Short mmCIF file of C-alpha atoms in Angstrom, two decimals:
data_model
loop_
_atom_site.label_atom_id
_atom_site.label_comp_id
_atom_site.label_asym_id
_atom_site.label_seq_id
_atom_site.Cartn_x
_atom_site.Cartn_y
_atom_site.Cartn_z
CA MET A 1471 19.59 -6.39 17.48
CA GLN A 1472 17.00 -5.76 14.77
CA ILE A 1473 16.60 -8.46 12.15
CA ALA A 1474 13.97 -8.36 9.42
CA VAL A 1475 12.87 -11.35 7.38
CA ALA A 1476 11.91 -10.21 3.88
CA SER A 1477 11.68 -11.82 0.48
CA GLY A 1478 10.42 -9.81 -2.44
CA LYS A 1479 8.50 -12.75 -3.87
CA GLY A 1480 5.51 -13.78 -1.79
CA GLY A 1481 5.10 -17.28 -0.43
CA THR A 1482 8.80 -18.09 -0.15
CA GLY A 1483 8.59 -18.81 3.58
CA LYS A 1484 9.15 -15.52 5.44
CA THR A 1485 6.81 -16.40 8.27
CA THR A 1486 8.11 -19.98 8.46
CA ILE A 1487 11.62 -18.58 8.94
CA ALA A 1488 10.68 -15.66 11.20
CA THR A 1489 8.62 -17.73 13.63
CA SER A 1490 11.16 -20.57 13.71
CA LEU A 1491 13.95 -18.08 14.28
CA ALA A 1492 12.06 -16.57 17.24
CA LEU A 1493 11.46 -20.00 18.73
CA SER A 1494 15.08 -21.09 18.30
CA LEU A 1495 16.35 -18.06 20.17
CA ALA A 1496 13.67 -17.91 22.85
CA GLY A 1497 15.61 -19.85 25.48
CA LEU A 1498 18.87 -17.99 24.87
CA ALA A 1499 17.96 -14.34 24.63
CA LYS A 1500 15.07 -11.95 25.07
CA VAL A 1501 13.14 -12.22 21.82
CA ARG A 1502 10.37 -10.14 20.32
CA TYR A 1503 8.49 -10.96 17.15
CA PHE A 1504 6.80 -8.19 15.10
CA ASP A 1505 4.31 -9.15 12.44
CA CYS A 1506 4.69 -6.24 10.03
CA ASP A 1507 2.73 -7.97 7.27
CA VAL A 1508 -0.24 -5.87 8.36
CA GLU A 1509 -2.38 -6.62 5.32
CA ALA A 1510 -2.27 -10.35 6.03
CA PRO A 1511 -0.56 -11.08 9.35
CA ASN A 1512 -0.19 -14.82 9.97
CA GLY A 1513 2.64 -15.26 12.49
CA HIS A 1514 0.00 -15.88 15.19
CA LEU A 1515 -1.01 -19.11 13.44
CA PHE A 1516 2.40 -20.56 14.31
CA LEU A 1517 3.42 -18.87 17.56
CA LYS A 1518 -0.14 -18.89 19.00
CA PRO A 1519 0.21 -15.81 21.20
CA THR A 1520 -2.10 -14.53 23.91
CA PHE A 1521 -2.78 -10.82 23.46
CA SER A 1522 -2.98 -8.61 26.51
CA GLU A 1523 -3.20 -5.16 24.93
CA SER A 1524 -4.81 -3.67 21.86
CA THR A 1525 -4.76 -0.09 20.61
CA GLN A 1526 -5.90 1.61 17.43
CA ALA A 1527 -3.58 2.52 14.59
CA VAL A 1528 -4.63 5.94 13.32
CA ILE A 1529 -3.92 8.53 10.65
CA GLN A 1530 -4.37 12.18 11.60
CA ILE A 1531 -6.78 13.53 8.99
CA PRO A 1532 -7.86 17.13 8.46
CA LYS A 1533 -11.17 18.44 9.70
CA ILE A 1534 -12.21 21.77 8.22
CA GLN A 1535 -13.61 24.33 10.65
CA THR A 1536 -16.32 25.80 8.45
CA GLU A 1537 -16.70 28.95 10.60
CA THR A 1538 -13.15 30.08 9.89
CA CYS A 1539 -12.52 28.47 6.48
CA THR A 1540 -12.64 30.99 3.63
CA ALA A 1541 -12.46 28.25 0.95
CA CYS A 1542 -9.30 29.78 -0.48
CA GLY A 1543 -8.29 26.34 -1.74
CA ARG A 1544 -4.69 26.48 -0.48
CA CYS A 1545 -5.09 23.09 1.24
CA VAL A 1546 -6.35 21.52 -2.00
CA ASP A 1547 -3.35 22.89 -3.91
CA VAL A 1548 -0.75 21.63 -1.41
CA CYS A 1549 -2.20 18.12 -1.02
CA GLN A 1550 -0.10 15.80 -3.19
CA PHE A 1551 -2.50 12.95 -2.61
CA HIS A 1552 -5.73 14.65 -3.74
CA ALA A 1553 -7.32 13.96 -0.40
CA LEU A 1554 -9.04 17.36 -0.53
CA ALA A 1555 -11.27 18.99 -3.13
CA LYS A 1556 -12.89 22.40 -3.33
CA VAL A 1557 -16.50 22.46 -4.39
CA GLY A 1558 -18.08 25.91 -4.34
CA GLU A 1559 -17.46 27.29 -0.85
CA ASN A 1560 -16.86 23.87 0.69
CA ILE A 1561 -13.71 21.82 1.16
CA LEU A 1562 -14.29 18.06 0.90
CA VAL A 1563 -12.00 15.61 2.71
CA PHE A 1564 -11.42 12.08 1.38
CA PRO A 1565 -10.00 10.20 4.38
CA GLN A 1566 -8.90 7.12 2.42
CA LEU A 1567 -6.58 9.20 0.24
CA CYS A 1568 -5.01 11.08 3.17
CA HIS A 1569 -1.46 10.10 4.12
CA GLY A 1570 -1.62 12.17 7.31
CA CYS A 1571 1.31 14.37 6.25
CA GLY A 1572 -0.17 17.53 7.80
CA SER A 1573 0.66 19.83 4.84
CA CYS A 1574 -2.90 21.17 4.66
CA THR A 1575 -2.95 22.10 8.34
CA TRP A 1576 0.49 23.69 8.12
CA ASN A 1577 -0.36 25.75 5.03
CA CYS A 1578 -3.85 26.92 5.95
CA PRO A 1579 -3.67 30.74 6.19
CA GLU A 1580 -6.78 30.89 8.41
CA ASN A 1581 -5.77 28.10 10.83
CA ALA A 1582 -9.10 26.57 9.92
CA ILE A 1583 -7.91 22.95 9.91
CA VAL A 1584 -7.69 20.73 12.96
CA GLU A 1585 -6.47 17.15 12.81
CA VAL A 1586 -8.55 14.29 14.08
CA PRO A 1587 -7.51 10.65 14.42
CA ASN A 1588 -8.98 8.31 11.81
CA PRO A 1589 -8.66 4.65 12.87
CA ILE A 1590 -7.22 2.45 10.11
CA GLY A 1591 -6.16 -0.65 11.99
CA SER A 1592 -5.09 -2.23 15.24
CA LEU A 1593 -1.87 -2.77 17.18
CA GLU A 1594 -1.76 -5.75 19.51
CA ARG A 1595 0.79 -6.83 22.04
CA GLY A 1596 1.07 -10.11 23.88
CA LYS A 1597 3.23 -13.12 24.65
CA ALA A 1598 3.90 -16.32 22.77
CA MET A 1599 5.43 -19.52 24.16
CA GLU A 1600 5.76 -17.73 27.52
CA SER A 1601 8.86 -15.75 26.66
CA ILE A 1602 8.46 -14.29 23.16
CA GLY A 1603 7.08 -10.75 23.02
CA PHE A 1604 4.53 -10.83 20.24
CA TYR A 1605 3.50 -7.67 18.35
CA ARG A 1606 0.93 -7.66 15.59
CA GLY A 1607 -0.31 -4.85 13.36
CA GLN A 1608 -3.46 -5.29 11.36
CA LEU A 1609 -4.83 -2.98 8.69
CA THR A 1610 -8.62 -2.80 8.65
CA ILE A 1611 -10.08 -4.40 5.52
CA SER A 1612 -10.88 -1.71 2.90
CA GLU A 1613 -8.28 0.70 4.29
CA PRO A 1614 -5.63 1.34 1.64
CA MET A 1615 -2.57 2.46 3.61
CA PRO A 1616 -0.45 -0.07 5.51
CA THR A 1617 2.65 2.05 6.21
CA PRO A 1618 1.27 4.09 9.17
CA VAL A 1619 0.21 0.83 10.87
CA ILE A 1620 3.73 -0.58 10.47
CA ARG A 1621 5.33 2.66 11.69
CA GLN A 1622 3.12 2.72 14.78
CA LEU A 1623 3.66 -1.00 15.46
CA LYS A 1624 7.42 -0.52 15.42
CA LYS A 1625 7.08 2.41 17.85
CA LEU A 1626 5.60 0.06 20.46
CA ARG A 1627 9.04 -1.43 20.81
CA GLN A 1628 10.91 -0.10 23.77
CA SER A 1629 14.63 0.00 23.28
CA SER A 1630 16.34 -2.89 24.98
CA PRO A 1631 19.98 -3.51 24.04
CA ASP A 1632 20.28 -7.26 24.60
CA THR A 1633 16.97 -8.12 22.95
CA ILE A 1634 16.72 -9.74 19.53
CA ASP A 1635 13.82 -8.27 17.60
CA ILE A 1636 12.55 -10.19 14.58
CA TYR A 1637 10.42 -8.37 12.03
CA ASP A 1638 8.29 -10.43 9.66
CA ALA A 1639 8.10 -8.16 6.59
CA PRO A 1640 5.30 -7.98 4.03
CA GLY A 1641 5.90 -9.51 0.61
CA GLY A 1642 6.83 -7.40 -2.37
CA ALA A 1643 9.22 -4.47 -2.57
CA SER A 1644 6.99 -1.48 -1.91
CA CYS A 1645 6.52 1.26 0.72
CA SER A 1646 5.41 -1.14 3.43
CA VAL A 1647 8.60 -3.19 3.00
CA VAL A 1648 10.73 -0.04 3.18
CA GLU A 1649 8.89 1.01 6.35
CA THR A 1650 9.60 -2.41 7.90
CA LEU A 1651 13.28 -2.39 6.94
CA ARG A 1652 13.97 1.10 8.32
CA GLY A 1653 16.34 0.84 11.29
CA MET A 1654 17.29 -2.81 10.76
CA ASP A 1655 20.77 -4.13 11.54
CA PHE A 1656 20.40 -7.06 9.18
CA VAL A 1657 17.90 -8.50 6.71
CA LEU A 1658 17.37 -12.18 6.02
CA LEU A 1659 16.13 -12.61 2.48
CA VAL A 1660 14.11 -15.76 2.03
CA THR A 1661 13.98 -16.83 -1.59
CA GLU A 1662 13.63 -19.82 -3.83
CA SER A 1663 15.78 -20.61 -6.82
CA THR A 1664 13.23 -19.82 -9.49
CA PRO A 1665 13.09 -16.98 -12.03
CA PHE A 1666 10.39 -15.26 -9.91
CA GLY A 1667 12.42 -15.68 -6.74
CA LEU A 1668 15.47 -14.19 -8.42
CA HIS A 1669 13.63 -11.31 -10.04
CA ASP A 1670 12.11 -10.17 -6.75
CA LEU A 1671 15.34 -10.79 -4.83
CA LYS A 1672 17.04 -8.31 -7.15
CA GLN A 1673 14.30 -5.76 -6.49
CA ILE A 1674 14.66 -5.98 -2.75
CA MET A 1675 18.46 -5.83 -3.07
CA GLY A 1676 17.96 -2.48 -4.84
CA ILE A 1677 16.08 -1.20 -1.79
CA LEU A 1678 18.70 -2.54 0.64
CA LYS A 1679 21.47 -0.89 -1.35
CA ASP A 1680 19.70 2.47 -1.08
CA MET A 1681 19.07 1.94 2.63
CA ASP A 1682 22.59 0.65 3.22
CA ILE A 1683 21.56 -2.45 5.19
CA SER A 1684 23.47 -5.75 5.05
CA ALA A 1685 21.69 -8.93 4.12
CA GLY A 1686 22.08 -12.66 3.71
CA VAL A 1687 20.03 -15.21 1.84
CA ILE A 1688 18.10 -18.27 2.94
CA ILE A 1689 17.22 -20.52 0.02
CA ASN A 1690 13.96 -22.25 0.80
CA ARG A 1691 12.59 -25.24 -1.12
CA ASP A 1692 16.18 -25.86 -2.17
CA GLY A 1693 16.40 -28.29 -5.05
CA ILE A 1694 13.64 -26.83 -7.20
CA GLY A 1695 14.20 -24.44 -10.09
CA ASP A 1696 17.67 -23.59 -11.36
CA ASN A 1697 21.04 -22.22 -10.17
CA ALA A 1698 20.37 -18.62 -11.07
CA VAL A 1699 19.94 -17.38 -7.48
CA GLU A 1700 23.30 -18.90 -6.48
CA THR A 1701 25.03 -17.40 -9.50
CA TYR A 1702 23.56 -14.01 -8.63
CA CYS A 1703 24.53 -14.27 -4.94
CA THR A 1704 28.13 -15.12 -5.88
CA ALA A 1705 28.27 -12.23 -8.34
CA VAL A 1706 27.06 -9.61 -5.85
CA LYS A 1707 28.82 -11.21 -2.84
CA LEU A 1708 25.56 -11.90 -1.04
CA PRO A 1709 26.13 -14.74 1.47
CA ILE A 1710 23.85 -17.79 1.37
CA LEU A 1711 23.39 -18.50 5.07
CA LEU A 1712 21.05 -21.48 5.03
CA ARG A 1713 19.33 -23.90 2.69
CA ILE A 1714 16.08 -25.59 3.51
CA PRO A 1715 15.32 -28.49 1.18
CA PHE A 1716 12.10 -28.99 -0.74
CA ASP A 1717 10.51 -31.50 1.58
CA ARG A 1718 6.99 -32.87 1.77
CA GLN A 1719 7.08 -33.20 5.55
CA ILE A 1720 7.85 -29.50 5.95
CA ALA A 1721 5.02 -28.57 3.60
CA GLU A 1722 2.54 -30.78 5.44
CA GLY A 1723 3.67 -29.54 8.87
CA VAL A 1724 3.48 -25.84 7.90
CA SER A 1725 -0.01 -26.39 6.46
CA ALA A 1726 -1.02 -27.78 9.84
CA GLY A 1727 0.30 -24.69 11.70
CA LYS A 1728 3.61 -26.20 12.81
CA THR A 1729 6.88 -24.30 12.79
CA LEU A 1730 10.01 -25.67 11.20
CA ILE A 1731 11.33 -26.33 14.73
CA ASP A 1732 8.29 -28.49 15.54
CA ILE A 1733 8.85 -30.47 12.34
CA TYR A 1734 12.65 -30.76 12.45
CA PRO A 1735 14.03 -29.70 15.89
CA GLU A 1736 17.60 -29.78 14.54
CA TYR A 1737 16.90 -26.46 12.76
CA SER A 1738 16.97 -24.77 16.16
CA ALA A 1739 20.76 -25.10 16.37
CA LEU A 1740 21.15 -23.99 12.75
CA PHE A 1741 19.16 -20.81 13.40
CA GLN A 1742 21.20 -20.11 16.55
CA GLN A 1743 24.42 -20.45 14.53
CA LEU A 1744 23.01 -18.21 11.87
CA VAL A 1745 22.23 -15.44 14.36
CA ASN A 1746 25.70 -15.78 15.93
CA GLN A 1747 27.17 -15.36 12.49
CA ILE A 1748 25.07 -12.24 11.89
CA GLN A 1749 25.99 -10.77 15.27
CA GLU A 1750 29.69 -11.27 14.60
CA ASN A 1751 29.44 -9.46 11.29
CA CYS A 1752 27.20 -6.56 12.33
CA MET B 1402 -24.81 23.68 -20.84
CA ILE B 1403 -21.22 22.57 -20.28
CA LEU B 1404 -20.46 18.85 -20.81
CA LEU B 1405 -17.17 17.15 -19.89
CA ILE B 1406 -16.52 13.83 -21.66
CA SER B 1407 -13.70 11.35 -20.96
CA ALA B 1408 -11.85 10.53 -24.18
CA GLN B 1409 -8.86 8.67 -25.55
CA ASN B 1410 -7.76 11.48 -27.90
CA PRO B 1411 -8.24 15.27 -28.16
CA SER B 1412 -11.02 15.41 -30.79
CA LEU B 1413 -14.76 14.90 -31.29
CA GLU B 1414 -14.00 11.90 -33.53
CA SER B 1415 -11.95 10.31 -30.73
CA ASN B 1416 -13.15 7.17 -29.04
CA ILE B 1417 -14.63 7.77 -25.63
CA ASP B 1418 -12.69 6.41 -22.65
CA ASN B 1419 -14.73 4.40 -20.17
CA ARG B 1420 -12.43 5.38 -17.31
CA PHE B 1421 -13.06 8.76 -15.75
CA GLY B 1422 -10.04 9.46 -13.49
CA ARG B 1423 -7.49 7.84 -15.81
CA SER B 1424 -8.74 8.86 -19.25
CA PRO B 1425 -5.96 10.76 -21.06
CA TRP B 1426 -8.28 13.54 -22.24
CA LEU B 1427 -11.34 15.40 -21.06
CA ILE B 1428 -13.36 17.11 -23.80
CA LEU B 1429 -15.34 20.20 -22.83
CA PHE B 1430 -18.41 20.66 -25.05
CA ASN B 1431 -20.69 23.69 -24.85
CA THR B 1432 -24.19 22.69 -26.04
CA GLU B 1433 -25.28 26.30 -26.63
CA THR B 1434 -22.44 27.24 -28.96
CA ASN B 1435 -21.37 23.73 -30.10
CA GLN B 1436 -17.80 24.82 -29.36
CA TRP B 1437 -15.44 22.37 -27.80
CA GLU B 1438 -11.98 22.20 -26.26
CA ALA B 1439 -9.74 19.29 -25.25
CA PHE B 1440 -7.85 19.23 -21.93
CA GLN B 1441 -5.31 16.77 -20.67
CA ASN B 1442 -6.86 14.98 -17.73
CA PRO B 1443 -4.87 15.98 -14.62
CA GLY B 1444 -5.91 12.68 -13.02
CA ALA B 1445 -4.24 10.53 -15.69
CA SER B 1446 -0.70 11.07 -14.44
CA GLN B 1447 -1.36 10.81 -10.69
CA SER B 1448 -0.03 7.88 -8.67
CA GLY B 1449 -3.09 8.11 -6.46
CA GLY B 1450 -6.24 10.16 -6.07
CA ALA B 1451 -6.81 10.30 -9.85
CA GLY B 1452 -10.58 10.46 -9.47
CA VAL B 1453 -10.46 13.46 -7.12
CA ALA B 1454 -7.87 15.27 -9.27
CA ALA B 1455 -10.00 14.79 -12.39
CA ALA B 1456 -13.21 15.71 -10.54
CA GLN B 1457 -11.62 18.90 -9.20
CA PHE B 1458 -10.75 19.87 -12.77
CA VAL B 1459 -14.30 19.23 -13.96
CA VAL B 1460 -15.72 21.23 -11.03
CA ASP B 1461 -13.35 24.10 -11.84
CA GLN B 1462 -14.60 24.13 -15.46
CA LYS B 1463 -18.08 24.85 -14.07
CA ALA B 1464 -19.45 21.78 -15.84
CA ASP B 1465 -23.14 20.98 -15.65
CA VAL B 1466 -22.85 17.35 -16.73
CA VAL B 1467 -19.98 14.86 -16.83
CA LEU B 1468 -20.10 11.85 -19.17
CA SER B 1469 -18.01 8.70 -18.67
CA GLY B 1470 -18.17 4.92 -18.49
CA ASP B 1471 -18.25 4.84 -14.71
CA PHE B 1472 -17.36 6.96 -11.66
CA GLY B 1473 -15.41 5.90 -8.59
CA PRO B 1474 -16.70 6.65 -5.09
CA HIS B 1475 -14.45 9.70 -4.54
CA ALA B 1476 -15.28 11.37 -7.87
CA ALA B 1477 -18.98 10.62 -7.37
CA THR B 1478 -18.92 12.22 -3.90
CA ALA B 1479 -17.31 15.35 -5.33
CA PHE B 1480 -19.85 15.61 -8.19
CA GLN B 1481 -22.78 15.07 -5.85
CA ALA B 1482 -21.48 17.87 -3.61
CA ALA B 1483 -20.98 20.11 -6.64
CA LYS B 1484 -24.43 19.16 -8.02
CA ILE B 1485 -22.88 18.08 -11.31
CA GLU B 1486 -24.94 15.44 -13.06
CA MET B 1487 -23.19 12.17 -13.93
CA ARG B 1488 -24.25 10.31 -17.07
CA LEU B 1489 -22.99 6.97 -18.37
CA PHE B 1490 -22.08 5.97 -21.93
CA THR B 1491 -24.14 3.16 -23.41
CA GLU B 1492 -22.89 0.21 -25.49
CA THR B 1493 -23.60 2.15 -28.69
CA THR B 1494 -21.60 5.22 -27.62
CA ALA B 1495 -18.27 4.98 -29.44
CA THR B 1496 -17.03 8.53 -30.10
CA VAL B 1497 -17.13 11.83 -28.23
CA GLN B 1498 -19.53 13.25 -30.88
CA GLU B 1499 -21.85 10.28 -30.30
CA ALA B 1500 -21.69 10.85 -26.55
CA VAL B 1501 -22.80 14.47 -27.12
CA ASP B 1502 -25.60 13.38 -29.50
CA HIS B 1503 -26.81 10.63 -27.20
CA PHE B 1504 -26.83 13.06 -24.30
CA LYS B 1505 -28.83 15.63 -26.30
CA ASN B 1506 -31.34 12.87 -27.17
CA ASN B 1507 -31.50 11.94 -23.48
CA GLN B 1508 -30.27 8.40 -24.23
CA LEU B 1509 -27.57 8.25 -21.53
CA PRO B 1510 -28.57 6.81 -18.16
CA LYS B 1511 -27.89 8.68 -14.94
CA PHE B 1512 -25.15 7.37 -12.67
CA GLN B 1513 -26.70 6.23 -9.40
#
């Protein structure tokens, strides 16, 4: 079962929920946690994993073979991302603009382009709390493209039918979120009942509609803001699965690197119920 | 000598645009004939790689010098490879005509 924890708005508590969810299920099922927030992964602060394996995340970028290149400029014309330029008889490659799509290589009439791996980040695998498989992608600082790192991180997962995989998504509603949500059975949307929370919840609902993935809402910091998120959820028939109150003890605990389960162990049973409910409906 | 100048509108009276890749217009000015022509900047509408798209256009115009407020690392790499000189507007450069005049008087600093 593939469950992503996403939010739209940043700072609503995705990682708090994702890590607590993993911990709650750890004794009952095989659980894996994937930190797909590759620009700022922070699940390790809570689950404190030990990593045993690390590989590079790469993009295949073009390398021009100058002996065979005739500088016809076909590669420059087909590159949608302007990662190539033709200057005189030379083709320049701009690795940071390259999406690794391979169009230049495919279209080169002289077969003068080979692809070489350009490292853009790391993929790590380890264990947390003895039984949780922990996977973390990290984009190298200054590299602009998180999606290939997420795609490669998700590929590390070996199919295992009775395993519950939890994906901690990046904030926002952009390409990296779409890449994380691809292939999910269910998405938990963590929000807060504020105008910002609602606005971004609607954005991510637009994505989920296009991708045809079911979702439910967790209202975090319940009690602040207004009732607009609830009104919206009722209107679009989006179930509210859990409410976590606005509580100073939770805030202090999370700031000290504790999970919700460490702070209030009774949430463990609530998260187990929640996953049962999802499994019954998926 | 062919100059390319980043501009907000398609005329010599137009204000210059300090952005190179995202300026709406690029004005080509020929210093030998004093003739000029305005082109829509192909970089302006790109979701990414604006600097390279704009630089490719400038290279294709066989420019000798490009004038703007600044140049990003990708555009600068392309111009260095093409041996096109990069010059920067000064605080007193307001219009495209002034950019041309200041360049002719050698008042515009080189981009390093």
